[in-house]
Tab-separated table of C-alpha atoms in Angstrom:
chain	number	residue	atom	x	y	z
J	105	MET	CA	-9.869	6.339	-1.270
J	106	GLY	CA	-13.442	7.377	-0.575
J	107	LEU	CA	-16.555	5.438	-1.408
J	108	LEU	CA	-15.849	4.940	-5.080
J	109	PHE	CA	-14.822	1.304	-4.735
J	110	ALA	CA	-17.273	-1.441	-3.868
J	111	GLU	CA	-15.734	-3.124	-0.837
J	112	PRO	CA	-14.674	-6.770	-0.770
J	113	GLY	CA	-17.497	-9.089	0.227
J	114	PRO	CA	-21.181	-9.064	-0.782
J	115	ALA	CA	-21.034	-5.613	-2.446
J	116	ALA	CA	-18.149	-6.696	-4.657
J	117	ARG	CA	-19.679	-10.079	-5.406
J	118	GLN	CA	-22.915	-8.519	-6.589
J	119	LEU	CA	-21.109	-6.332	-9.126
J	120	LEU	CA	-18.722	-9.047	-10.258
J	121	GLU	CA	-21.135	-11.882	-10.822
J	122	GLY	CA	-23.829	-9.899	-12.609
J	123	ASP	CA	-23.821	-9.379	-16.367
J	124	VAL	CA	-21.008	-9.982	-18.803
J	125	TYR	CA	-19.077	-6.700	-19.017
J	126	ASP	CA	-17.763	-5.237	-22.263
J	127	VAL	CA	-14.464	-4.244	-20.658
J	128	ALA	CA	-12.796	-5.444	-17.469
J	129	VAL	CA	-9.829	-3.363	-16.403
J	130	ILE	CA	-7.427	-4.930	-13.922
J	131	GLY	CA	-5.721	-2.169	-11.977
J	132	ALA	CA	-7.043	1.291	-11.123
J	133	GLY	CA	-3.883	3.369	-11.524
J	134	PRO	CA	-3.552	6.032	-14.227
J	135	ALA	CA	-3.549	3.437	-17.043
J	136	GLY	CA	-6.607	1.623	-15.697
J	137	ALA	CA	-8.503	4.792	-14.819
J	138	ALA	CA	-7.861	6.306	-18.246
J	139	ALA	CA	-8.873	3.064	-19.969
J	140	ALA	CA	-12.067	3.039	-17.894
J	141	LEU	CA	-12.770	6.677	-18.744
J	142	TYR	CA	-12.444	6.082	-22.476
J	143	ALA	CA	-14.340	2.798	-22.404
J	144	ALA	CA	-17.202	4.063	-20.257
J	145	ARG	CA	-17.458	7.256	-22.287
J	146	SER	CA	-17.859	5.048	-25.366
J	147	ARG	CA	-20.847	3.499	-23.586
J	148	LEU	CA	-19.165	0.174	-22.982
J	149	SER	CA	-20.082	-1.489	-19.714
J	150	THR	CA	-16.873	-1.172	-17.760
J	151	VAL	CA	-15.616	-2.513	-14.463
J	152	VAL	CA	-12.264	-1.778	-12.837
J	153	LEU	CA	-10.685	-4.105	-10.271
J	154	ASP	CA	-7.932	-3.153	-7.859
J	155	LYS	CA	-6.615	-5.057	-4.854
J	156	ALA	CA	-4.944	-2.071	-3.191
J	157	PRO	CA	-6.185	1.224	-4.665
J	158	SER	CA	-3.864	3.378	-2.527
J	159	ASN	CA	-0.660	1.449	-3.108
J	160	GLY	CA	0.178	1.963	-6.778
J	161	ALA	CA	3.162	3.934	-8.055
J	162	LEU	CA	1.084	7.094	-8.619
J	163	ALA	CA	-0.994	6.699	-5.450
J	164	ILE	CA	2.125	6.768	-3.278
J	165	THR	CA	3.611	9.818	-5.053
J	166	HIS	CA	3.687	12.773	-2.678
J	167	GLN	CA	3.471	15.578	-5.142
J	168	ILE	CA	2.644	15.859	-8.819
J	169	ALA	CA	5.218	18.014	-10.558
J	170	ASN	CA	4.895	17.325	-14.256
J	171	TYR	CA	1.458	16.070	-15.177
J	172	PRO	CA	0.201	18.279	-18.030
J	173	GLY	CA	-2.477	20.699	-16.883
J	174	VAL	CA	-1.849	20.169	-13.182
J	175	GLN	CA	-0.076	23.158	-11.668
J	176	GLU	CA	-1.514	23.268	-8.173
J	177	ASN	CA	-0.249	21.243	-5.228
J	178	LEU	CA	-1.689	17.823	-5.768
J	179	THR	CA	-0.689	14.414	-4.438
J	180	GLY	CA	-0.625	11.364	-6.663
J	181	GLN	CA	-3.615	9.997	-4.787
J	182	GLU	CA	-5.592	13.190	-5.412
J	183	LEU	CA	-4.829	13.102	-9.125
J	184	LEU	CA	-5.836	9.458	-9.198
J	185	ASP	CA	-9.074	10.170	-7.322
J	186	ARG	CA	-9.952	12.721	-10.010
J	187	MET	CA	-9.228	10.283	-12.834
J	188	ARG	CA	-11.269	7.557	-11.189
J	189	GLN	CA	-14.164	9.882	-10.418
J	190	GLN	CA	-14.160	11.063	-14.016
J	191	ALA	CA	-14.429	7.452	-15.208
J	192	ALA	CA	-17.113	6.693	-12.612
J	193	ASP	CA	-19.113	9.726	-13.782
J	194	PHE	CA	-19.325	8.076	-17.192
J	195	GLY	CA	-20.547	4.861	-15.593
J	196	ALA	CA	-17.427	2.809	-14.877
J	197	LEU	CA	-17.722	0.644	-11.776
J	198	PHE	CA	-14.851	0.171	-9.329
J	199	VAL	CA	-14.385	-2.892	-7.152
J	200	GLN	CA	-11.712	-3.571	-4.545
J	201	THR	CA	-10.734	-7.211	-4.935
J	202	SER	CA	-7.723	-9.403	-5.723
J	203	VAL	CA	-7.473	-11.237	-9.020
J	204	GLN	CA	-6.137	-14.759	-8.537
J	205	THR	CA	-6.200	-16.064	-12.072
J	206	VAL	CA	-7.876	-15.615	-15.461
J	207	THR	CA	-9.066	-17.612	-18.445
J	208	LEU	CA	-8.454	-15.573	-21.587
J	209	ASP	CA	-8.656	-18.023	-24.492
J	210	ARG	CA	-12.374	-17.576	-25.141
J	211	GLU	CA	-14.895	-14.960	-26.206
J	212	GLU	CA	-16.165	-14.444	-22.674
J	213	LYS	CA	-13.022	-14.096	-20.639
J	214	GLU	CA	-13.166	-15.038	-16.980
J	215	ILE	CA	-11.451	-13.284	-14.110
J	216	PHE	CA	-11.314	-15.279	-10.893
J	217	THR	CA	-11.231	-12.881	-7.953
J	218	ASN	CA	-11.411	-13.277	-4.196
J	219	ASP	CA	-15.006	-12.073	-4.407
J	220	GLY	CA	-16.366	-14.008	-7.343
J	221	ILE	CA	-15.932	-14.725	-11.038
J	222	LEU	CA	-16.205	-11.827	-13.456
J	223	ARG	CA	-16.934	-12.364	-17.144
J	224	ALA	CA	-15.961	-9.803	-19.784
J	225	ARG	CA	-15.654	-9.557	-23.559
J	226	SER	CA	-12.332	-7.739	-23.333
J	227	VAL	CA	-9.674	-7.261	-20.663
J	228	VAL	CA	-7.221	-4.415	-20.118
J	229	VAL	CA	-4.324	-5.430	-17.888
J	230	ALA	CA	-3.113	-2.293	-16.110
J	231	VAL	CA	-1.603	-3.843	-13.024
J	232	GLY	CA	1.472	-1.650	-12.823
J	233	ALA	CA	4.906	-2.736	-11.670
J	234	ARG	CA	4.683	-3.031	-7.895
J	235	GLY	CA	4.841	-6.818	-7.787
J	236	ARG	CA	7.285	-8.557	-5.523
J	237	THR	CA	10.890	-8.866	-6.555
J	238	ARG	CA	12.240	-11.125	-3.853
J	239	LYS	CA	10.931	-13.583	-1.345
J	240	LEU	CA	11.719	-13.675	2.359
J	241	PRO	CA	14.160	-16.334	3.564
J	242	GLY	CA	12.094	-19.418	4.388
J	243	GLU	CA	9.074	-18.269	2.414
J	244	GLU	CA	9.422	-20.617	-0.524
J	245	GLU	CA	10.341	-23.628	1.604
J	246	LEU	CA	7.313	-23.150	3.854
J	247	LEU	CA	4.758	-22.425	1.141
J	248	GLY	CA	1.673	-24.451	2.006
J	249	ARG	CA	3.240	-25.384	5.335
J	250	GLY	CA	2.288	-22.153	7.000
J	251	VAL	CA	3.000	-19.671	4.221
J	252	SER	CA	0.047	-18.651	2.067
J	253	TYR	CA	-0.950	-15.808	-0.228
J	254	CYS	CA	-4.706	-16.279	-0.035
J	255	ALA	CA	-6.565	-15.869	3.233
J	256	THR	CA	-9.944	-16.382	1.590
J	257	CYS	CA	-8.679	-19.715	0.208
J	258	ASP	CA	-6.700	-21.157	3.086
J	259	GLY	CA	-8.132	-19.299	6.112
J	260	ALA	CA	-10.101	-22.333	7.274
J	261	PHE	CA	-6.848	-24.161	8.046
J	262	TYR	CA	-5.986	-21.538	10.647
J	263	GLN	CA	-9.031	-21.929	12.865
J	264	ASP	CA	-8.073	-20.873	16.416
J	265	LYS	CA	-4.428	-20.478	15.374
J	266	VAL	CA	-2.058	-17.495	15.524
J	267	VAL	CA	-1.098	-15.953	12.194
J	268	ALA	CA	0.962	-13.074	10.866
J	269	VAL	CA	0.014	-10.955	7.867
J	270	VAL	CA	2.989	-9.162	6.345
J	271	GLY	CA	2.375	-6.006	4.323
J	272	ASP	CA	1.332	-2.389	4.336
J	273	ASN	CA	-1.363	-2.112	1.679
J	274	GLU	CA	-5.130	-2.510	1.525
J	275	GLU	CA	-4.814	-6.083	0.333
J	276	ALA	CA	-2.885	-6.988	3.498
J	277	VAL	CA	-5.495	-5.273	5.673
J	278	GLN	CA	-8.354	-7.016	3.880
J	279	GLU	CA	-6.689	-10.424	4.181
J	280	ALA	CA	-5.999	-9.747	7.882
J	281	ARG	CA	-9.685	-8.973	8.348
J	282	VAL	CA	-10.639	-12.262	6.669
J	283	LEU	CA	-8.222	-14.160	8.916
J	284	THR	CA	-9.673	-12.639	12.092
J	285	GLU	CA	-12.796	-14.687	11.343
J	286	PHE	CA	-10.787	-17.888	11.721
J	287	ALA	CA	-7.648	-17.277	13.747
J	288	ARG	CA	-7.396	-16.710	17.478
J	289	LYS	CA	-4.912	-13.915	16.928
J	290	VAL	CA	-3.783	-12.024	13.834
J	291	TYR	CA	-0.681	-9.826	13.736
J	292	LEU	CA	-0.483	-7.313	10.909
J	293	LEU	CA	3.246	-6.651	10.517
J	294	VAL	CA	3.700	-3.314	8.755
J	295	PRO	CA	7.253	-2.421	7.706
J	296	GLY	CA	6.624	1.342	7.584
J	297	GLU	CA	4.931	3.805	9.877
J	298	ALA	CA	1.501	3.614	8.262
J	299	VAL	CA	-0.808	1.430	6.245
J	300	TRP	CA	-1.479	2.767	2.749
J	301	GLY	CA	-5.107	3.699	2.224
J	302	MET	CA	-5.772	4.512	5.857
J	303	GLU	CA	-5.743	7.939	7.382
J	304	SER	CA	-3.197	8.175	10.185
J	305	GLY	CA	-4.770	6.929	13.370
J	306	GLU	CA	-7.490	5.051	11.468
J	307	ARG	CA	-7.223	1.337	12.225
J	308	PRO	CA	-9.552	-1.585	11.767
J	309	ILE	CA	-10.629	-2.318	15.327
J	310	LEU	CA	-11.038	-6.016	15.860
J	311	PRO	CA	-10.351	-7.654	19.205
J	312	ASN	CA	-8.075	-10.348	17.780
J	313	LEU	CA	-6.124	-8.096	15.384
J	314	GLU	CA	-2.899	-6.479	16.513
J	315	ILE	CA	-1.208	-4.029	14.164
J	316	ARG	CA	2.539	-3.629	14.635
J	317	LEU	CA	3.935	-0.648	12.768
J	318	LEU	CA	7.632	-0.119	11.933
J	319	THR	CA	8.105	-3.872	12.090
J	320	LYS	CA	10.185	-5.565	9.421
J	321	THR	CA	9.741	-9.258	8.819
J	322	LEU	CA	13.222	-10.706	8.332
J	323	ARG	CA	12.551	-14.389	7.736
J	324	ILE	CA	10.038	-17.146	8.146
J	325	LEU	CA	11.104	-19.886	10.524
J	326	GLY	CA	10.403	-23.594	10.854
J	327	SER	CA	11.001	-26.967	9.237
J	328	PRO	CA	9.081	-28.712	7.801
J	329	TRP	CA	6.217	-26.571	9.157
J	330	ILE	CA	6.241	-22.933	10.141
J	331	THR	CA	6.999	-22.149	13.780
J	332	GLY	CA	7.343	-18.377	13.700
J	333	VAL	CA	8.566	-15.257	11.987
J	334	GLU	CA	11.669	-13.285	12.840
J	335	VAL	CA	10.751	-9.638	13.145
J	336	GLN	CA	12.584	-6.460	13.965
J	337	HIS	CA	10.902	-3.398	15.362
J	338	LYS	CA	12.660	-0.171	14.416
J	339	GLY	CA	15.585	0.396	16.751
J	340	ALA	CA	15.189	-2.954	18.515
J	341	SER	CA	16.968	-6.285	18.135
J	342	PRO	CA	15.436	-9.041	16.006
J	343	ALA	CA	12.930	-11.190	17.884
J	344	VAL	CA	10.944	-14.327	17.135
J	345	LEU	CA	7.181	-14.096	16.974
J	346	PRO	CA	5.720	-17.602	17.221
J	347	VAL	CA	2.964	-18.099	14.615
J	348	ASP	CA	1.169	-20.968	12.874
J	349	GLY	CA	0.828	-19.129	9.586
J	350	ALA	CA	2.248	-16.210	7.601
J	351	PHE	CA	0.378	-14.458	4.792
J	352	VAL	CA	2.686	-12.259	2.745
J	353	TYR	CA	1.566	-9.198	0.729
J	354	LEU	CA	4.666	-7.083	0.207
J	355	SER	CA	5.286	-4.789	-2.766
J	356	GLY	CA	8.267	-4.576	-5.080
J	357	SER	CA	9.077	-3.334	-8.554
J	358	ARG	CA	8.130	-6.191	-10.874
J	359	PRO	CA	5.140	-6.075	-13.199
J	360	GLY	CA	2.280	-7.774	-11.355
J	361	THR	CA	1.555	-10.164	-14.209
J	362	ASP	CA	2.047	-13.562	-12.535
J	363	PHE	CA	-1.717	-14.153	-12.389
J	364	LEU	CA	-1.765	-14.535	-16.191
J	365	MET	CA	-0.136	-17.973	-15.790
J	366	GLY	CA	1.373	-17.946	-19.261
J	367	GLN	CA	-1.869	-17.060	-21.041
J	368	ALA	CA	-0.452	-13.881	-22.606
J	369	PRO	CA	3.108	-13.366	-23.818
J	370	LEU	CA	5.515	-11.646	-21.406
J	371	ASP	CA	9.142	-10.687	-21.764
J	372	GLU	CA	11.874	-12.142	-19.562
J	373	GLU	CA	11.118	-9.679	-16.751
J	374	GLY	CA	7.378	-10.227	-16.753
J	375	TYR	CA	6.362	-7.189	-18.814
J	376	MET	CA	3.478	-7.787	-21.212
J	377	LEU	CA	4.199	-7.698	-24.913
J	378	VAL	CA	1.879	-5.450	-26.945
J	379	ASP	CA	1.661	-3.840	-30.374
J	380	ASP	CA	1.182	-0.112	-31.052
J	381	THR	CA	-2.516	-0.317	-30.194
J	382	MET	CA	-1.730	-1.960	-26.808
J	383	ALA	CA	-3.119	-5.273	-28.069
J	384	THR	CA	-1.479	-8.462	-26.834
J	385	ALA	CA	-1.291	-11.599	-28.954
J	386	VAL	CA	-4.509	-12.798	-27.288
J	387	ALA	CA	-7.742	-11.608	-28.939
J	388	GLY	CA	-9.538	-9.059	-26.768
J	389	VAL	CA	-6.690	-8.684	-24.266
J	390	TYR	CA	-4.752	-5.433	-23.908
J	391	ALA	CA	-2.029	-4.106	-21.616
J	392	ALA	CA	-1.364	-0.538	-20.535
J	393	GLY	CA	0.995	1.429	-18.323
J	394	ASP	CA	3.823	-0.046	-16.281
J	395	ALA	CA	2.569	-3.585	-16.924
J	396	ARG	CA	4.290	-3.245	-20.302
J	397	ARG	CA	7.813	-2.002	-20.865
J	398	THR	CA	7.198	1.727	-21.365
J	399	PRO	CA	10.088	4.028	-22.294
J	400	ILE	CA	9.584	5.981	-19.058
J	401	LYS	CA	7.476	5.108	-16.031
J	402	GLN	CA	5.303	8.211	-15.846
J	403	ALA	CA	1.611	8.736	-15.113
J	404	VAL	CA	1.085	10.611	-18.359
J	405	ILE	CA	2.438	7.678	-20.373
J	406	ALA	CA	0.295	5.217	-18.433
J	407	ALA	CA	-2.806	7.347	-18.995
J	408	ALA	CA	-2.087	7.572	-22.715
J	409	ASP	CA	-1.607	3.798	-22.847
J	410	GLY	CA	-4.939	3.343	-21.115
J	411	ALA	CA	-6.683	5.510	-23.689
J	412	LEU	CA	-5.150	3.520	-26.555
J	413	ALA	CA	-6.042	0.209	-24.956
J	414	ALA	CA	-9.653	1.280	-24.426
J	415	VAL	CA	-10.005	2.439	-28.024
J	416	ALA	CA	-8.640	-0.888	-29.252
J	417	ALA	CA	-10.898	-2.791	-26.859
J	418	GLU	CA	-13.896	-0.819	-28.076
J	419	LYS	CA	-13.130	-1.674	-31.701
J	420	TYR	CA	-12.781	-5.319	-30.759
J	421	VAL	CA	-15.998	-5.473	-28.713
J	422	ARG	CA	-18.099	-3.590	-31.274
J	423	GLY	CA	-16.609	-5.516	-34.205
J	424	HIS	CA	-17.304	-8.717	-32.434
J	425	ARG	CA	-20.846	-7.684	-31.590
J	426	ARG	CA	-21.510	-6.957	-35.264
J	427	LEU	CA	-20.173	-10.359	-36.211
J	428	VAL	CA	-22.445	-12.029	-33.665
J	429	GLN	CA	-25.456	-10.101	-34.957
J	430	GLN	CA	-24.700	-11.151	-38.526
J	431	ARG	CA	-24.525	-14.834	-37.638
R	96	MET	CA	-10.348	-42.686	-13.074
R	97	GLN	CA	-10.975	-41.360	-9.574
R	98	VAL	CA	-10.640	-37.593	-9.222
R	99	THR	CA	-11.024	-35.742	-5.916
R	100	ILE	CA	-10.616	-32.019	-5.441
R	101	TYR	CA	-10.084	-30.576	-1.977
R	102	SER	CA	-11.291	-26.992	-1.980
R	103	THR	CA	-12.845	-24.138	-0.051
R	104	PRO	CA	-15.906	-22.238	-1.307
R	105	SER	CA	-14.234	-18.818	-1.333
R	106	CYS	CA	-11.100	-19.937	-3.183
R	107	SER	CA	-11.123	-18.715	-6.755
R	108	TRP	CA	-8.265	-21.010	-7.803
R	109	CYS	CA	-10.480	-23.888	-6.664
R	110	ARG	CA	-13.385	-22.617	-8.727
R	111	ALA	CA	-11.103	-22.270	-11.748
R	112	ALA	CA	-9.857	-25.834	-11.257
R	113	LYS	CA	-13.367	-27.262	-10.842
R	114	GLN	CA	-14.531	-25.412	-13.919
R	115	PHE	CA	-11.575	-26.831	-15.861
R	116	LEU	CA	-12.555	-30.369	-14.821
R	117	ALA	CA	-16.222	-29.799	-15.659
R	118	GLU	CA	-15.440	-28.287	-19.079
R	119	ASN	CA	-13.385	-31.359	-19.898
R	120	ASP	CA	-16.175	-33.716	-18.765
R	121	ILE	CA	-14.110	-35.158	-15.923
R	122	PRO	CA	-16.354	-36.355	-13.081
R	123	PHE	CA	-14.890	-35.472	-9.677
R	124	GLU	CA	-15.635	-35.522	-5.984
R	125	ASP	CA	-15.549	-32.045	-4.445
R	126	VAL	CA	-14.491	-31.973	-0.779
R	127	ASP	CA	-15.088	-28.715	1.081
R	128	VAL	CA	-12.228	-28.746	3.588
R	129	SER	CA	-13.559	-25.685	5.393
R	130	ARG	CA	-16.488	-27.816	6.609
R	131	ASP	CA	-14.999	-31.284	6.913
R	132	ARG	CA	-12.090	-31.404	9.398
R	133	THR	CA	-11.405	-35.114	8.839
R	134	ARG	CA	-11.149	-34.744	5.098
R	135	ALA	CA	-9.047	-31.590	5.591
R	136	GLU	CA	-6.552	-33.655	7.581
R	137	GLU	CA	-6.675	-36.288	4.854
R	138	MET	CA	-5.710	-33.580	2.368
R	139	VAL	CA	-2.783	-32.435	4.517
R	140	GLN	CA	-1.643	-36.075	4.864
R	141	LYS	CA	-1.806	-36.650	1.138
R	142	SER	CA	-0.202	-33.404	0.004
R	143	GLY	CA	2.088	-32.562	2.929
R	144	GLN	CA	0.802	-29.011	2.972
R	145	MET	CA	-2.375	-27.041	3.548
R	146	GLY	CA	-2.958	-24.791	0.573
R	147	VAL	CA	-6.009	-25.391	-1.610
R	148	PRO	CA	-6.871	-26.628	-4.136
R	149	VAL	CA	-5.379	-30.114	-3.949
R	150	ILE	CA	-6.366	-32.523	-6.698
R	151	ASP	CA	-6.003	-36.285	-6.303
R	152	ILE	CA	-6.045	-38.203	-9.587
R	153	ASP	CA	-5.841	-41.923	-8.844
R	154	GLY	CA	-3.386	-41.235	-6.027
R	155	GLU	CA	-1.292	-38.666	-7.940
R	156	ILE	CA	-1.404	-35.415	-6.010
R	157	ILE	CA	-1.428	-31.987	-7.620
R	158	VAL	CA	-1.088	-28.959	-5.352
R	159	GLY	CA	-2.676	-25.811	-6.778
R	160	PHE	CA	-4.392	-25.332	-10.119
R	161	ASP	CA	-1.446	-26.592	-12.152
R	162	ARG	CA	-3.049	-26.600	-15.585
R	163	PRO	CA	-0.176	-28.261	-17.532
R	164	ARG	CA	0.192	-31.090	-15.008
R	165	LEU	CA	-3.556	-31.546	-14.771
R	166	THR	CA	-3.793	-31.719	-18.560
R	167	ALA	CA	-1.032	-34.322	-18.665
R	168	LEU	CA	-2.369	-36.512	-15.850
R	169	LEU	CA	-5.897	-36.450	-17.232
R	170	GLY	CA	-4.632	-37.295	-20.718
R	171	LEU	CA	-6.164	-34.164	-22.224
R	172	GLY	CA	-3.060	-32.925	-24.058
C-alpha cells in the first residue's frame, strides 16, 4: 500500500478536520481513484477515504488481463497503486479511516469517520460491493452484549478483558491495534493464510496481540452476554475460545452502503440509484463503480463511473460557488 | 425534558448524535463513559448492552444514533 495513505490517528485527523473539501470520495478502488484523479486535476480540493485499501475487488485481483492499455504482468493492487499515485500527483489526499455515518442533506456535507469529522461540498460514494452478506450465528443476538463493530467507540468497555477481532483486512488490523490499548489480550482471527495489506511475514508486533491465521470463526457464543467464540483452525476440530468481546470485520459481496442510513436512495439489494451522470437524488452526492448496479463488475467500468461522477461533482461545486458569489 | 447521552470521545456516531441534539436546540448531559466507570455501569444497567451512544430521554432508552426514533421521542417530526 505504501505511504500514500495518511494512517489512522493524528495524521488522519489533521487532514480530515482541516478545511472544507470540494470533493470527498469514499472508497479508493478504481472508481474512487479515477474520481479523485479527475477532481484533483480540475483543481478541486479532493480527499479520498478508505478503510481497507488492500481489500477491494480490484486490490485482491491477482492478475490484470483486460484493462485497456495494460499488457504487462500487473496485479490488481499494482494497477490500483498507479491510479492512486496519479490522483495524488494532482493533489488528491488519501486517508485510511472508516466512515461510520454521514449527513448529506446540507450544503456542507459531513462524514463521520473513526478519525474525525470531514466536511465537503460534494461526496462521491465509491465503496464497492465487498460488504457483508451474512452474519455469524449469535452475532445479532449478542450485539452490544459483547459483539461490536467499532473498537474506537466501544473499546473502553473492554478494559483488561479478552477480545477477538474477526477479519482479514486492514480495518480489522487497525481495530485490533486500538483494542490492544484497552484489552488484556486481543486475538485477531484471520480466516485465510494472510492479512490483506501486509507483506507475508509482516505482523504488527504488540505483546497482547495474537494473530491466528487459517482460523474460521463459526459462531459467537453466550446468552445473554458473550462467553466465547467457536473457532476452527484449518484441519482441526472446532474449539471454543473464551472471550469477553468480538469485533467483526468480515467481507462479502453486498454494496457497502449501510452507512448512508437511508439518506440516499438504494435499490432492494443496497445498490445506489443514480442517473446517467452518476448523480443520486441528493444534491451534491454521486455514486460510482460497484456501489451502483453496473452492467458488469469490471475495473474499467468503475474507473469510467468515477470520471463521470467527478465531472458532475465539479459542475455542482463550481455552479454552487458561482451562486454563492452572486448572493 | 431530561436528555442524557452516554458516549465516548472517539465515537463518531456519538458525535453525530450530539450534533443532532445541538442543532435541534435540545439541552443534554454528555457522559463520557470511557472516563466514568460508575456512569458506564449505569448505562449498561439502563440499556442492557454496552455499545455507545446510548441516549436517555426521560427514561426512554435509545441505543445507537437512531435518528427516526430520536426525532419521534423529542417531538421534532
